[in-house]
mmCIF file of C-alpha atoms in Angstrom:
data_model
loop_
_atom_site.group_PDB
_atom_site.id
_atom_site.type_symbol
_atom_site.label_atom_id
_atom_site.label_comp_id
_atom_site.label_asym_id
_atom_site.label_seq_id
_atom_site.Cartn_x
_atom_site.Cartn_y
_atom_site.Cartn_z
ATOM 1 C CA MET A 592 99.161 77.161 106.843
ATOM 2 C CA ALA A 593 100.609 81.211 106.884
ATOM 3 C CA THR A 594 101.939 82.826 103.705
ATOM 4 C CA LYS A 595 104.956 84.523 104.083
ATOM 5 C CA ALA A 596 103.739 87.819 103.953
ATOM 6 C CA GLU A 597 101.752 87.392 107.010
ATOM 7 C CA ALA A 598 104.644 85.980 108.428
ATOM 8 C CA THR A 599 106.328 88.481 108.165
ATOM 9 C CA GLU A 600 104.414 90.873 110.741
ATOM 10 C CA SER A 601 104.870 93.061 112.606
ATOM 11 C CA THR A 602 103.357 95.573 115.989
ATOM 12 C CA VAL A 603 104.772 98.788 116.495
ATOM 13 C CA GLU A 604 103.506 101.377 118.654
ATOM 14 C CA GLY A 605 99.624 100.061 118.055
ATOM 15 C CA THR A 606 100.153 99.752 114.664
ATOM 16 C CA LYS A 607 99.889 96.046 113.303
ATOM 17 C CA ILE A 608 103.038 95.948 109.971
ATOM 18 C CA LYS A 609 102.227 93.588 107.546
ATOM 19 C CA TRP A 610 105.041 93.041 105.484
ATOM 20 C CA ASP A 611 104.312 92.415 101.186
ATOM 21 C CA ASP A 612 107.140 90.991 99.729
ATOM 22 C CA SER A 613 105.441 89.426 96.903
ATOM 23 C CA ASN A 614 107.069 92.288 94.583
ATOM 24 C CA MET A 615 110.366 92.067 96.106
ATOM 25 C CA LYS A 616 113.649 92.031 94.072
ATOM 26 C CA SER A 617 116.807 90.722 94.920
ATOM 27 C CA ALA A 618 120.374 92.200 93.856
ATOM 28 C CA TYR A 619 124.106 92.060 95.099
ATOM 29 C CA ALA A 620 126.429 95.213 95.855
ATOM 30 C CA ASN A 621 129.331 95.001 96.840
ATOM 31 C CA VAL A 622 130.093 99.298 96.570
ATOM 32 C CA CYS A 623 127.478 101.532 97.784
ATOM 33 C CA ASN A 624 128.809 105.658 97.675
ATOM 34 C CA VAL A 625 126.129 107.812 99.287
ATOM 35 C CA THR A 626 125.630 111.602 98.550
ATOM 36 C CA SER A 627 123.058 113.907 100.152
ATOM 37 C CA THR A 628 121.531 117.465 99.584
ATOM 38 C CA ARG A 629 118.910 119.111 102.239
ATOM 39 C CA GLU A 630 116.011 116.994 101.152
ATOM 40 C CA GLU A 631 117.320 113.592 100.802
ATOM 41 C CA VAL A 632 120.051 111.578 101.059
ATOM 42 C CA VAL A 633 120.921 109.422 98.105
ATOM 43 C CA MET A 634 122.494 106.023 97.353
ATOM 44 C CA LEU A 635 123.942 104.234 94.571
ATOM 45 C CA PHE A 636 124.792 100.553 94.715
ATOM 46 C CA GLY A 637 126.755 98.439 92.643
ATOM 47 C CA VAL A 638 129.764 95.973 92.012
ATOM 48 C CA ASN A 639 132.881 96.258 91.222
ATOM 49 C CA GLN A 640 134.319 93.381 88.892
ATOM 50 C CA ALA A 641 137.810 94.537 89.383
ATOM 51 C CA TRP A 642 139.756 92.155 92.081
ATOM 52 C CA ASN A 643 143.376 93.336 91.358
ATOM 53 C CA ARG A 644 145.016 96.185 93.573
ATOM 54 C CA GLY A 645 146.623 97.564 91.148
ATOM 55 C CA GLN A 646 145.007 98.639 88.224
ATOM 56 C CA LYS A 647 145.264 102.078 86.816
ATOM 57 C CA GLU A 648 141.983 102.677 86.430
ATOM 58 C CA VAL A 649 138.146 100.997 87.933
ATOM 59 C CA THR A 650 135.295 100.726 86.351
ATOM 60 C CA ILE A 651 131.879 100.266 88.679
ATOM 61 C CA GLN A 652 128.601 98.165 87.131
ATOM 62 C CA LEU A 653 125.646 101.227 89.024
ATOM 63 C CA THR A 654 122.706 98.801 89.587
ATOM 64 C CA ASP A 655 120.857 100.109 91.901
ATOM 65 C CA ARG A 656 120.233 103.908 93.264
ATOM 66 C CA ILE A 657 117.825 104.084 96.481
ATOM 67 C CA ILE A 658 116.277 108.319 97.504
ATOM 68 C CA VAL A 659 115.273 109.006 100.964
ATOM 69 C CA SER A 660 114.663 111.508 103.438
ATOM 70 C CA PRO A 661 117.301 112.825 105.808
ATOM 71 C CA PHE A 662 114.655 110.691 108.762
ATOM 72 C CA ALA A 663 115.161 107.572 107.247
ATOM 73 C CA ALA A 664 118.427 107.698 106.463
ATOM 74 C CA LYS A 665 119.326 108.495 110.125
ATOM 75 C CA ARG A 666 116.701 105.402 110.662
ATOM 76 C CA LEU A 667 118.645 102.845 108.042
ATOM 77 C CA ALA A 668 121.369 104.197 110.107
ATOM 78 C CA MET A 669 119.905 102.840 113.495
ATOM 79 C CA LEU A 670 119.462 99.778 112.318
ATOM 80 C CA LEU A 671 122.413 99.144 110.291
ATOM 81 C CA ASP A 672 123.867 99.600 113.127
ATOM 82 C CA GLY A 673 123.063 97.426 115.353
ATOM 83 C CA VAL A 674 122.801 95.182 112.766
ATOM 84 C CA VAL A 675 127.026 95.158 112.453
ATOM 85 C CA LYS A 676 127.088 94.991 116.455
ATOM 86 C CA GLU A 677 124.933 92.141 117.062
ATOM 87 C CA TYR A 678 127.507 90.399 113.859
ATOM 88 C CA GLU A 679 130.219 91.330 115.048
ATOM 89 C CA LYS A 680 129.386 89.926 118.955
ATOM 90 C CA ARG A 681 128.164 87.402 116.956
ATOM 91 C CA PHE A 682 131.467 86.514 114.653
ATOM 92 C CA GLY A 683 134.058 88.614 115.447
ATOM 93 C CA ALA A 684 135.108 92.031 114.953
ATOM 94 C CA LEU A 685 135.277 93.645 111.768
ATOM 95 C CA ASN A 686 137.869 95.544 110.356
ATOM 96 C CA VAL A 687 137.798 97.869 107.429
ATOM 97 C CA GLU A 688 139.100 100.364 105.714
ATOM 98 C CA GLY A 689 137.903 103.621 105.396
ATOM 99 C CA PRO A 690 138.150 105.141 102.183
ATOM 100 C CA ARG A 691 141.726 106.704 100.725
ATOM 101 C CA THR A 692 141.543 110.749 100.479
#
């Protein structure tokens, strides 16, 4: 019987990749903020527990910071774009309101 990590093997350009999820943690976020410098892209994830729209101030509990290179950020953007397109193909368009300025 294959282990979970063995079941998630894949091959990229002739290189076998084995995904080891033995130390993986899961977290939930419904808020993400992204900033960048020349060398890195910083993604802050958190949870907005304010469900009432009329509030004057909202506190977002930040839980995770992920820092990647601009190259990794671009690959992530491409992967997320593909996932969202596949989701919308299966379940219909997502209408997301952009940030208000």
